[in-house]
mmCIF file of C-alpha atoms in Angstrom:
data_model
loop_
_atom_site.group_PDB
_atom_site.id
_atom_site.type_symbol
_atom_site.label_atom_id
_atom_site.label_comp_id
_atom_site.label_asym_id
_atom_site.label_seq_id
_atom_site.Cartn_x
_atom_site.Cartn_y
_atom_site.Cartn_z
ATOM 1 C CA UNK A 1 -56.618 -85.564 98.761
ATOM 2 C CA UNK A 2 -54.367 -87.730 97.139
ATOM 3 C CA UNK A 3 -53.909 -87.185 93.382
ATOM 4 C CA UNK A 4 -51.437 -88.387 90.455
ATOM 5 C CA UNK A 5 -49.246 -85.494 89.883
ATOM 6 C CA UNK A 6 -47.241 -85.573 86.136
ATOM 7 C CA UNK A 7 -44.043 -83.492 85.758
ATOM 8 C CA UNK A 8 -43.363 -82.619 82.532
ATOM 9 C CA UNK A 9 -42.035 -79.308 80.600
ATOM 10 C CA UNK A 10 -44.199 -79.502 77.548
ATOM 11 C CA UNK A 11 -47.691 -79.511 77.140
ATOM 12 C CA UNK A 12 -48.310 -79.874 73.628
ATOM 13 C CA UNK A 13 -47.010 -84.043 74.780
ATOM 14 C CA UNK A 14 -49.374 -84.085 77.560
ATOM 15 C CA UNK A 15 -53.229 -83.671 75.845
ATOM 16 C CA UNK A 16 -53.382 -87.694 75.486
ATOM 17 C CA UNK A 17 -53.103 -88.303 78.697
ATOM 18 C CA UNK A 18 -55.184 -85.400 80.167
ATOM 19 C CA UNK A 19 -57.960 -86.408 78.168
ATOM 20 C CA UNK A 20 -57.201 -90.169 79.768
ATOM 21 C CA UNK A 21 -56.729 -89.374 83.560
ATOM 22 C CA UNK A 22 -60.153 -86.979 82.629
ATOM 23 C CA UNK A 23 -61.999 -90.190 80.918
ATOM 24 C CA UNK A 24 -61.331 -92.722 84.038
ATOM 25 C CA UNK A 25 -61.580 -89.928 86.506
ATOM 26 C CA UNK A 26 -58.203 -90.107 88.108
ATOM 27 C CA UNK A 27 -57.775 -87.588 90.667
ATOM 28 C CA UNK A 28 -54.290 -85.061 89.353
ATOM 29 C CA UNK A 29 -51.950 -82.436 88.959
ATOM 30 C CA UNK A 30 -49.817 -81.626 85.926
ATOM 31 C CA UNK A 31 -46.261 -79.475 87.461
ATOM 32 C CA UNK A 32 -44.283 -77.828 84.579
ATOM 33 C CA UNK A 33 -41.319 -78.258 85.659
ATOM 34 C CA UNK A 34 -39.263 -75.566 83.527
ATOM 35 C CA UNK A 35 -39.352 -73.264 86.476
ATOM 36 C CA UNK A 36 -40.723 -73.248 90.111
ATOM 37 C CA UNK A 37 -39.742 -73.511 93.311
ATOM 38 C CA UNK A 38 -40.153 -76.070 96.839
ATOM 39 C CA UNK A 39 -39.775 -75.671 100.306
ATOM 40 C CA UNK A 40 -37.300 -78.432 101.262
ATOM 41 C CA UNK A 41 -38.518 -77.730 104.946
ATOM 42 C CA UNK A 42 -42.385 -79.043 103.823
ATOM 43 C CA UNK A 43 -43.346 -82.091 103.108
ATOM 44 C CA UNK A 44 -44.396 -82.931 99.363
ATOM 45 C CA UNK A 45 -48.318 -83.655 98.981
ATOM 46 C CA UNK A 46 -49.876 -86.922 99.150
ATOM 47 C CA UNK A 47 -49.881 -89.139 96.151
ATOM 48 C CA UNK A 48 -48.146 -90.620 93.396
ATOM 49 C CA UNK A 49 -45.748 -88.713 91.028
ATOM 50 C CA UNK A 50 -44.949 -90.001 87.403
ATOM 51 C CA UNK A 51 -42.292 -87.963 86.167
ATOM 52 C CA UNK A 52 -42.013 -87.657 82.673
ATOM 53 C CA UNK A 53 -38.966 -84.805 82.102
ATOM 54 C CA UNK A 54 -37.559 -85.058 78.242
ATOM 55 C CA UNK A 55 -33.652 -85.459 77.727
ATOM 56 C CA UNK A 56 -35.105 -82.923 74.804
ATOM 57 C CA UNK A 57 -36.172 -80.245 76.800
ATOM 58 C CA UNK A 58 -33.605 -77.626 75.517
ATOM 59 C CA UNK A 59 -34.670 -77.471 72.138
ATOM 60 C CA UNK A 60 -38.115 -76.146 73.652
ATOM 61 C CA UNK A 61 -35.992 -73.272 75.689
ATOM 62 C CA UNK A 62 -36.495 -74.906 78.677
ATOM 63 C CA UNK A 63 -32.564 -75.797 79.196
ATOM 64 C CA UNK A 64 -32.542 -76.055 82.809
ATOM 65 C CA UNK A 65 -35.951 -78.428 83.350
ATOM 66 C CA UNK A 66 -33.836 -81.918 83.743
ATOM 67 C CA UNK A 67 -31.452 -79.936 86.686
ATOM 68 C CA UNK A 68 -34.238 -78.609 88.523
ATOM 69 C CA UNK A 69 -36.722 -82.175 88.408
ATOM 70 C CA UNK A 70 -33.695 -83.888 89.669
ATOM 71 C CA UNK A 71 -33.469 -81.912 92.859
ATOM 72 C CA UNK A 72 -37.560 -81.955 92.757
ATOM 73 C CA UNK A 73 -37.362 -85.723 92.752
ATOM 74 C CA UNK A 74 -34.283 -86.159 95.483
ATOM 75 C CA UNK A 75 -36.996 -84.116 97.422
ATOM 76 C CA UNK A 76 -40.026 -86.537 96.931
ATOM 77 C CA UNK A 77 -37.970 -90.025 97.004
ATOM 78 C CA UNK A 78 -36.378 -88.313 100.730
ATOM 79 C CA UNK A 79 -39.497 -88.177 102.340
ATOM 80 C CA UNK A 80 -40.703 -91.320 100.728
ATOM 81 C CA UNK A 81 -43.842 -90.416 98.294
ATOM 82 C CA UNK A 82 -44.083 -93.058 95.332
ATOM 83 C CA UNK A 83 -42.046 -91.992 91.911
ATOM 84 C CA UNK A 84 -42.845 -93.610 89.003
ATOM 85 C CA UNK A 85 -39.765 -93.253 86.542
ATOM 86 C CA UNK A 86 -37.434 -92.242 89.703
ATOM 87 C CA UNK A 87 -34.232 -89.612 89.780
ATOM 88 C CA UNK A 88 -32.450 -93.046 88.636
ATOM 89 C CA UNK A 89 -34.299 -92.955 85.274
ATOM 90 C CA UNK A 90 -34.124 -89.630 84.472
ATOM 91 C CA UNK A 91 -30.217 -89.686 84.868
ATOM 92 C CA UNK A 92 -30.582 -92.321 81.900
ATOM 93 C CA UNK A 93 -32.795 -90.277 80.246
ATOM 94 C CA UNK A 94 -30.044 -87.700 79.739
ATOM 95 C CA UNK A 95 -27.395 -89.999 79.017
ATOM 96 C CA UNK A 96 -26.802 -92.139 76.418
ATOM 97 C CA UNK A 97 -22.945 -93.626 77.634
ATOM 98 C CA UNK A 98 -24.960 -94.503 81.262
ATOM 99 C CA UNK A 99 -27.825 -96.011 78.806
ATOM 100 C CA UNK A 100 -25.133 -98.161 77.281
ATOM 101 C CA UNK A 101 -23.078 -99.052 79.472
ATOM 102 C CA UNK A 102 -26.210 -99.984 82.061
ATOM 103 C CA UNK A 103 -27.783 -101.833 78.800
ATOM 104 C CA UNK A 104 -24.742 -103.556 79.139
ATOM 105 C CA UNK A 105 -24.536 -104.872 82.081
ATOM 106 C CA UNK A 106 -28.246 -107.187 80.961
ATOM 107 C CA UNK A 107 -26.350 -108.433 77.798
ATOM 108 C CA UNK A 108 -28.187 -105.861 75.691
ATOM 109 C CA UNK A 109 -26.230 -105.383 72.359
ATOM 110 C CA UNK A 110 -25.789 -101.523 71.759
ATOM 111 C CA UNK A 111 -23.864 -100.195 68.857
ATOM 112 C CA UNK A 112 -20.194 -99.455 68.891
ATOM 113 C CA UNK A 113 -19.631 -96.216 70.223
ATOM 114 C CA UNK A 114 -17.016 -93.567 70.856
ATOM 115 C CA UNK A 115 -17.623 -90.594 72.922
ATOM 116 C CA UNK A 116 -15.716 -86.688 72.696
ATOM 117 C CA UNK A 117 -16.045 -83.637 74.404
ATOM 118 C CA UNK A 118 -14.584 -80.937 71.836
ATOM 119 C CA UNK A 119 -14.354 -80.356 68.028
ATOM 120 C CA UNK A 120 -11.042 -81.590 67.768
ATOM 121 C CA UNK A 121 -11.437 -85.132 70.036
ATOM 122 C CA UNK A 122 -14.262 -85.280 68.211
ATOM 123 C CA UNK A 123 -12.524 -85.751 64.465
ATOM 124 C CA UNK A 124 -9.730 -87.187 66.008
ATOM 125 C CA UNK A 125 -12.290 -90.126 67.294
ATOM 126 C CA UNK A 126 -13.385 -90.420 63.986
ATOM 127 C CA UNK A 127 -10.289 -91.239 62.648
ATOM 128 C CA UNK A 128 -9.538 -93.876 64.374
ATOM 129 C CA UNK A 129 -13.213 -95.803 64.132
ATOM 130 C CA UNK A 130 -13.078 -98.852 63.022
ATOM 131 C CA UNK A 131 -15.970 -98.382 60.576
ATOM 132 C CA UNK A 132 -15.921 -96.418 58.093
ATOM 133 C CA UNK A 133 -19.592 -94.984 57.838
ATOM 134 C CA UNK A 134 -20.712 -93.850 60.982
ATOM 135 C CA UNK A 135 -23.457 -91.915 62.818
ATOM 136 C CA UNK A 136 -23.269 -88.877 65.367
ATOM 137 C CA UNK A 137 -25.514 -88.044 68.363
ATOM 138 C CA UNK A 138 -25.573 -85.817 71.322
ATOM 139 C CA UNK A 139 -25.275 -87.519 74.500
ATOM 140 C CA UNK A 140 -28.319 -85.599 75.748
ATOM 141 C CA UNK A 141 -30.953 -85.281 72.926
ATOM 142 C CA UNK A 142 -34.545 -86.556 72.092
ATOM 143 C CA UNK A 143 -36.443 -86.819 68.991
ATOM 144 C CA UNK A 144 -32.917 -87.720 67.299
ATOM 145 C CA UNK A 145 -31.498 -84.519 67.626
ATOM 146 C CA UNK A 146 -27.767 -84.051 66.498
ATOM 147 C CA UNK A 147 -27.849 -87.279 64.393
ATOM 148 C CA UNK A 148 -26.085 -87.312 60.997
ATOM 149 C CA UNK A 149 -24.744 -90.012 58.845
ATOM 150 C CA UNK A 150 -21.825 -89.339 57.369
ATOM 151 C CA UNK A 151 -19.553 -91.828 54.669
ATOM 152 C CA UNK A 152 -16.047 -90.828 55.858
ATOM 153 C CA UNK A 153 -14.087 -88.509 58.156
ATOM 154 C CA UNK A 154 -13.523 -85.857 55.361
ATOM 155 C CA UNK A 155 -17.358 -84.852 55.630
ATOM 156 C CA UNK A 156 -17.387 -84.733 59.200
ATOM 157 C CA UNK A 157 -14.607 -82.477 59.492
ATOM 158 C CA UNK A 158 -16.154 -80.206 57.115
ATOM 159 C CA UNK A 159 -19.500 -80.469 59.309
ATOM 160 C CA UNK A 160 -17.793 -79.932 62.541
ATOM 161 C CA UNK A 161 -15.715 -76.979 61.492
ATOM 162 C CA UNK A 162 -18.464 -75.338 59.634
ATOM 163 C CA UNK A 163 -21.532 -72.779 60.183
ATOM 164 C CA UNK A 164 -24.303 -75.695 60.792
ATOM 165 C CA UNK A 165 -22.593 -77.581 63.405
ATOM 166 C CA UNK A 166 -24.436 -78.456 66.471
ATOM 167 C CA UNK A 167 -23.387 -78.605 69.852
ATOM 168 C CA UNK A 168 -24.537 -80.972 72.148
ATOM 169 C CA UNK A 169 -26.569 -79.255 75.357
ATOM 170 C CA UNK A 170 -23.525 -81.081 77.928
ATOM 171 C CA UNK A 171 -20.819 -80.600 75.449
ATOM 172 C CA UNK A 172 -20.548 -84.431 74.748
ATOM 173 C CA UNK A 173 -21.044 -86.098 71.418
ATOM 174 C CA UNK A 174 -21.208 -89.309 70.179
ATOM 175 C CA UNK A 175 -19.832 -91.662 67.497
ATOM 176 C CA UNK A 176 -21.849 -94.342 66.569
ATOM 177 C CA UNK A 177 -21.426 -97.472 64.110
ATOM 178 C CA UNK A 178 -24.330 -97.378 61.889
ATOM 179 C CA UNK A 179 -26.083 -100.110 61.519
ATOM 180 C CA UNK A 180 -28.496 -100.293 57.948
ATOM 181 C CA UNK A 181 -31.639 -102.145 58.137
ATOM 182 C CA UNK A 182 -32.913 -103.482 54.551
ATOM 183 C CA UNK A 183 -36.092 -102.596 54.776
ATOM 184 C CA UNK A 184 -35.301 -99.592 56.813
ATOM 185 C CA UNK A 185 -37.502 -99.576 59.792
ATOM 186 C CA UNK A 186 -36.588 -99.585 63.379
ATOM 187 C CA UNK A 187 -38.646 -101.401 66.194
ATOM 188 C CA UNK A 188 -39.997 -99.667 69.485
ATOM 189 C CA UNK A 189 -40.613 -101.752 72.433
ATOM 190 C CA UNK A 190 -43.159 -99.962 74.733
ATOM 191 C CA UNK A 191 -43.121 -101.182 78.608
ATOM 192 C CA UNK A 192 -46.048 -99.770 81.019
ATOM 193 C CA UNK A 193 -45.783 -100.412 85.002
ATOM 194 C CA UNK A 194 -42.113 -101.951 84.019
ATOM 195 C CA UNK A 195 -44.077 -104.505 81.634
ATOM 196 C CA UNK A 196 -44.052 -105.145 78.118
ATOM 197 C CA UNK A 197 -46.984 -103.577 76.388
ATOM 198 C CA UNK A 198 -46.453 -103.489 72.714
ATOM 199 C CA UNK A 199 -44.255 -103.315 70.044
ATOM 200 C CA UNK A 200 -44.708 -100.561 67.602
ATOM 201 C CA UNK A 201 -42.879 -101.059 63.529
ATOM 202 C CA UNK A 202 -41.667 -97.699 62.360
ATOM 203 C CA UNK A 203 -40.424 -96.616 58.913
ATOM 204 C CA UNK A 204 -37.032 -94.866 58.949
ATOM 205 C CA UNK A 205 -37.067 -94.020 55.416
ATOM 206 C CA UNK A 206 -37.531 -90.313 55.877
ATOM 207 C CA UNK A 207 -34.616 -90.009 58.999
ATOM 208 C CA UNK A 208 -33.705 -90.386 62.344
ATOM 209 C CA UNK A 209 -35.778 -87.969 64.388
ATOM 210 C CA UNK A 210 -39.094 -90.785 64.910
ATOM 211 C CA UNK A 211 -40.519 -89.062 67.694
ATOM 212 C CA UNK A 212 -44.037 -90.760 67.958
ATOM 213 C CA UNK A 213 -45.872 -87.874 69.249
ATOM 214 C CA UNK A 214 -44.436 -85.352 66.208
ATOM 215 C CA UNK A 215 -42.985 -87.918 63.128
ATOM 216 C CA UNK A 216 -40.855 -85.080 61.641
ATOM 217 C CA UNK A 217 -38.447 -85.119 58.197
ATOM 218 C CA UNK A 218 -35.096 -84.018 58.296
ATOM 219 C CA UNK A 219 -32.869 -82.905 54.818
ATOM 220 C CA UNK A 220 -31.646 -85.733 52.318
ATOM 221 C CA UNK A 221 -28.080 -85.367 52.896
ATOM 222 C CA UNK A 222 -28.122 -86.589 56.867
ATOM 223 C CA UNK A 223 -31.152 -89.525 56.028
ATOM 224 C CA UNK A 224 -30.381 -93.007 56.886
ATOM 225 C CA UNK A 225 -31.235 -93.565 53.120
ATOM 226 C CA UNK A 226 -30.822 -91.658 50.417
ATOM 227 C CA UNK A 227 -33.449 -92.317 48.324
ATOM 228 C CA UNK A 228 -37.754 -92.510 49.207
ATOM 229 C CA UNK A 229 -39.311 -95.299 49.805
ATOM 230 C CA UNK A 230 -42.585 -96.230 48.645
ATOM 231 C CA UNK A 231 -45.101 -94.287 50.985
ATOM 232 C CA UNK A 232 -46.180 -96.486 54.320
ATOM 233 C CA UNK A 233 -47.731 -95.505 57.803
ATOM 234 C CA UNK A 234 -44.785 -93.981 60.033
ATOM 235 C CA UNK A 235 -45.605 -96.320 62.931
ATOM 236 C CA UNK A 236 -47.793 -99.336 62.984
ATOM 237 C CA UNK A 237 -48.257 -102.085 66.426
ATOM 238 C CA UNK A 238 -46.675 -105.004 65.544
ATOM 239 C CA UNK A 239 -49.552 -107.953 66.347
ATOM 240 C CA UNK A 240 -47.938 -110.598 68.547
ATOM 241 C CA UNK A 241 -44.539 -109.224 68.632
ATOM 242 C CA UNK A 242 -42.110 -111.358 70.744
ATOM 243 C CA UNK A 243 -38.552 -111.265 71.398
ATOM 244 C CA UNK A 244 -35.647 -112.729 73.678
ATOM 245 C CA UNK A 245 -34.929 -109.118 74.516
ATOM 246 C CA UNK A 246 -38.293 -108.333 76.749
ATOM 247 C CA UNK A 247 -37.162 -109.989 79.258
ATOM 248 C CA UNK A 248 -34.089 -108.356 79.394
ATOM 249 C CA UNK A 249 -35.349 -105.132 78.903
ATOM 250 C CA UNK A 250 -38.035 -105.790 81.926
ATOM 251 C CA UNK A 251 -35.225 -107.058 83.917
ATOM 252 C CA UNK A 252 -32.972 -103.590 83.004
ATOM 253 C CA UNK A 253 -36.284 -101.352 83.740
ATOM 254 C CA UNK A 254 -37.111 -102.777 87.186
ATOM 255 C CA UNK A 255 -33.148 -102.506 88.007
ATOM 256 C CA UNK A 256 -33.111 -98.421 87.158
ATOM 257 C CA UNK A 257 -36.333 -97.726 88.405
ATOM 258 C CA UNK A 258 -38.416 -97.247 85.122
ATOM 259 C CA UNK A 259 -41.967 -97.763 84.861
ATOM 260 C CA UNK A 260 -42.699 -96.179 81.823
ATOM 261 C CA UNK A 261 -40.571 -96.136 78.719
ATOM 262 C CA UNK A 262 -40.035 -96.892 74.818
ATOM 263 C CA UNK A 263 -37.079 -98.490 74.139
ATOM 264 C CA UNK A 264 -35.543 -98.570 70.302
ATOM 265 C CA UNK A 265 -33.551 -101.251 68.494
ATOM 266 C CA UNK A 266 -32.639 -101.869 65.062
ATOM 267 C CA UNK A 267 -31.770 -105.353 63.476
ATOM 268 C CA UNK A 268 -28.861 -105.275 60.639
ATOM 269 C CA UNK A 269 -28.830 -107.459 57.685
ATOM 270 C CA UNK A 270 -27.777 -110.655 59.738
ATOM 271 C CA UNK A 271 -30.179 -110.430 61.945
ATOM 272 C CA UNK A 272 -28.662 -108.954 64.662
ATOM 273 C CA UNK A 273 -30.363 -106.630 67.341
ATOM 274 C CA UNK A 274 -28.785 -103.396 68.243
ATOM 275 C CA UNK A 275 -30.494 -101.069 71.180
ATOM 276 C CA UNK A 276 -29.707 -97.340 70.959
ATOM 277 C CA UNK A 277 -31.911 -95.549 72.514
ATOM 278 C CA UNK A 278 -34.108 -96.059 76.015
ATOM 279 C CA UNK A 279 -37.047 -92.814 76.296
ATOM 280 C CA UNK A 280 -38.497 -92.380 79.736
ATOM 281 C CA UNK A 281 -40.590 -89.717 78.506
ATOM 282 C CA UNK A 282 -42.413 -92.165 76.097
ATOM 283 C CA UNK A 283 -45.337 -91.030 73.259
ATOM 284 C CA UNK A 284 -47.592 -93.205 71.293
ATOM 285 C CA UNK A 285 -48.760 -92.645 67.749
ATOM 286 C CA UNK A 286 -52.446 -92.176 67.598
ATOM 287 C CA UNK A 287 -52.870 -93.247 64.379
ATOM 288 C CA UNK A 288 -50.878 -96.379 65.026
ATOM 289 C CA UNK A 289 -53.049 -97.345 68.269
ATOM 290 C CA UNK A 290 -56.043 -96.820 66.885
ATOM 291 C CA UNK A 291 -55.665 -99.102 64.171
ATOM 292 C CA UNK A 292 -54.548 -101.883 66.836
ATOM 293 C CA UNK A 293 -57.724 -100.996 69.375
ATOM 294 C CA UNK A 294 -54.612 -100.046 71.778
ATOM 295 C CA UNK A 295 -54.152 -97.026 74.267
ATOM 296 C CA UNK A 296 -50.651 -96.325 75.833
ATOM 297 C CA UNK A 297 -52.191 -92.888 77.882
ATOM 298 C CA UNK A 298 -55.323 -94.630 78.694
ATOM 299 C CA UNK A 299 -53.154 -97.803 80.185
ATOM 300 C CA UNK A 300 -50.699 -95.711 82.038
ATOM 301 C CA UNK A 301 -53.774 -93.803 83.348
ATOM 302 C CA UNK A 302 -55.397 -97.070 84.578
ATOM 303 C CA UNK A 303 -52.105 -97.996 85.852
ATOM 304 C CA UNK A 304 -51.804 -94.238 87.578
ATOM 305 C CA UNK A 305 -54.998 -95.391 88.967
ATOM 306 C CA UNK A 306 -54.175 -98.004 90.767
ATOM 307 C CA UNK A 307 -50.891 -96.939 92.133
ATOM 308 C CA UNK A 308 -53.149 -94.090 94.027
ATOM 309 C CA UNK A 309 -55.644 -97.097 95.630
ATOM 310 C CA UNK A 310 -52.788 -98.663 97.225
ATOM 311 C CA UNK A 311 -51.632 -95.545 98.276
ATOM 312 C CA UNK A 312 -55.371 -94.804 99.660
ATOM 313 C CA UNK A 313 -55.366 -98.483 101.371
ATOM 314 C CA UNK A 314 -51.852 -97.716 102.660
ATOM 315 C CA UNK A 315 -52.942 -94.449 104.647
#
């Protein structure tokens, strides 16, 4: 029997779309991917596989989850079963240079960025960035992990050299021109079946890590902002949202084999659009969807659905 099978290494971010799959009676499978093991003389089972591995998966001990899906999904796209959000767009997923320099290649606007592989490149970069406050990120992360905000190179010296530094998970970090919204929110395009979907507003007031699924604080001193804003919702649909950059994004999703995804941009005080961040392992805010009559799981469930008919029709 043919079935939707999800990999994924943490179940805490699955429950949404269980109860969806359950609710429209779509035939599955959830693999945990953390561990596990395949026969690469069998043949993978009938059906459709939506892979939803997290560039984050270290921080839940699972450290080794992105390796081991790859090989999983070289397996499945060899002897031709379906992959929705293929090997191609998990490499993105734990890459944010290939992110940028494949938003790129679309004319998507990313901020300036340097990359370094060692404390010492790493100040040395900063010294010779061209702005003077800047942000840092691991190159493989999720849920904003690694990002700080710091006003000059004196305090990230002190940071880098000190007992709280954090190393990224493949030894490469970022530096990143920061770009300050006013009226500091950032904007989250969500694309289902490689399509736009909606757009979701969310308040950055309270830090970088904006993880729909778990909205989490981080300390003062590494906040976009440094003071509180007056108290909002985290993440609210934007009605009628429209930009010149869904098209491009649709165009960069097909291209890199994504079907489902949230990309992030931020808009400075010109105007100008800056993309930093595309997650193939996409979560939607329940609150949020609720109060726009909207269902991400329950859509890519339908959409699940109906990749498993043709596959039915197909034989």
């Amino acid at each position: 029997m043919s079935k939707a099978y999800i990999i994924h290494e943490n179940e805490s971010w699955i429950v949404p779309l269980r109860s969806a799959l359950e609710e429209l009676g779509v035939p599955h499978e959830f693999w945990h991917l953390h561990e596990g093991k395949f026969d690469l003389s069998e043949q993978p089972p009938s059906g459709v596989f939506y892979n939803r591995m997290s560039a984050s998966s270290h921080s839940r001990n699972h450290r080794y989850a992105p390796e081991y899906t790859a090989n999983v999904l070289a397996w499945l796209e060899h002897h031709g079963r379906t992959v929705l959000n293929t090997s191609r767009a998990l490499e993105l997923e734990i890459s944010k240079i290939k992110q940028y320099l494949e938003l790129d290649k679309f004319g998507i606007r990313t901020p300036y960025t340097v990359a370094a592989s060692g404390k010492e490149a790493l100040v040395e970069a900063a010294r010779h960035f061209p702005y003077r406050t800047f942000i840092t990120k691991h190159n493989r992360a999720g849920k904003g992990l690694g990002v700080h905000l710091f006003d000059n190179v004196a305090e990230l010296e002190r940071y880098v050299f000190g007992p709280d530094y954090e190393e990224s998970v493949d030894g490469i970090t970022l530096i990143q021109q920061y770009i300050r919204n006013e009226d500091q929110f950032i904007t989250r395009c969500e694309f289902i079946d490689g399509k736009f979907y909606y757009a979701v507003r969310v308040d950055a007031s309270e830090g970088f890590q904006l993880c729909p699924a778990d909205a989490c604080q981080i300390g003062d001193r590494y906040c976009p902002v440094g003071e509180k804003a007056e108290k909002r919702a985290k993440f609210e649909v934007i009605s009628g949202f429209n930009s010149p950059l869904i098209p491009k994004y649709e165009a960069f999703l097909q291209q890199n084999g994504i079907s489902f995804a949230g990309i992030e941009f931020i808009t400075d005080s010109a105007g100008v659009a800056y993309t930093y961040d595309v997650n193939t392992n996409t979560n939607y805010n329940a609150e949020a969807e609720a109060a726009a009559n909207v269902s991400g799981m329950k859509e890519i469930a339908r959409t699940l659905s109906q990749y498993l008919k043709k596959e039915i029709e197909l034989g």
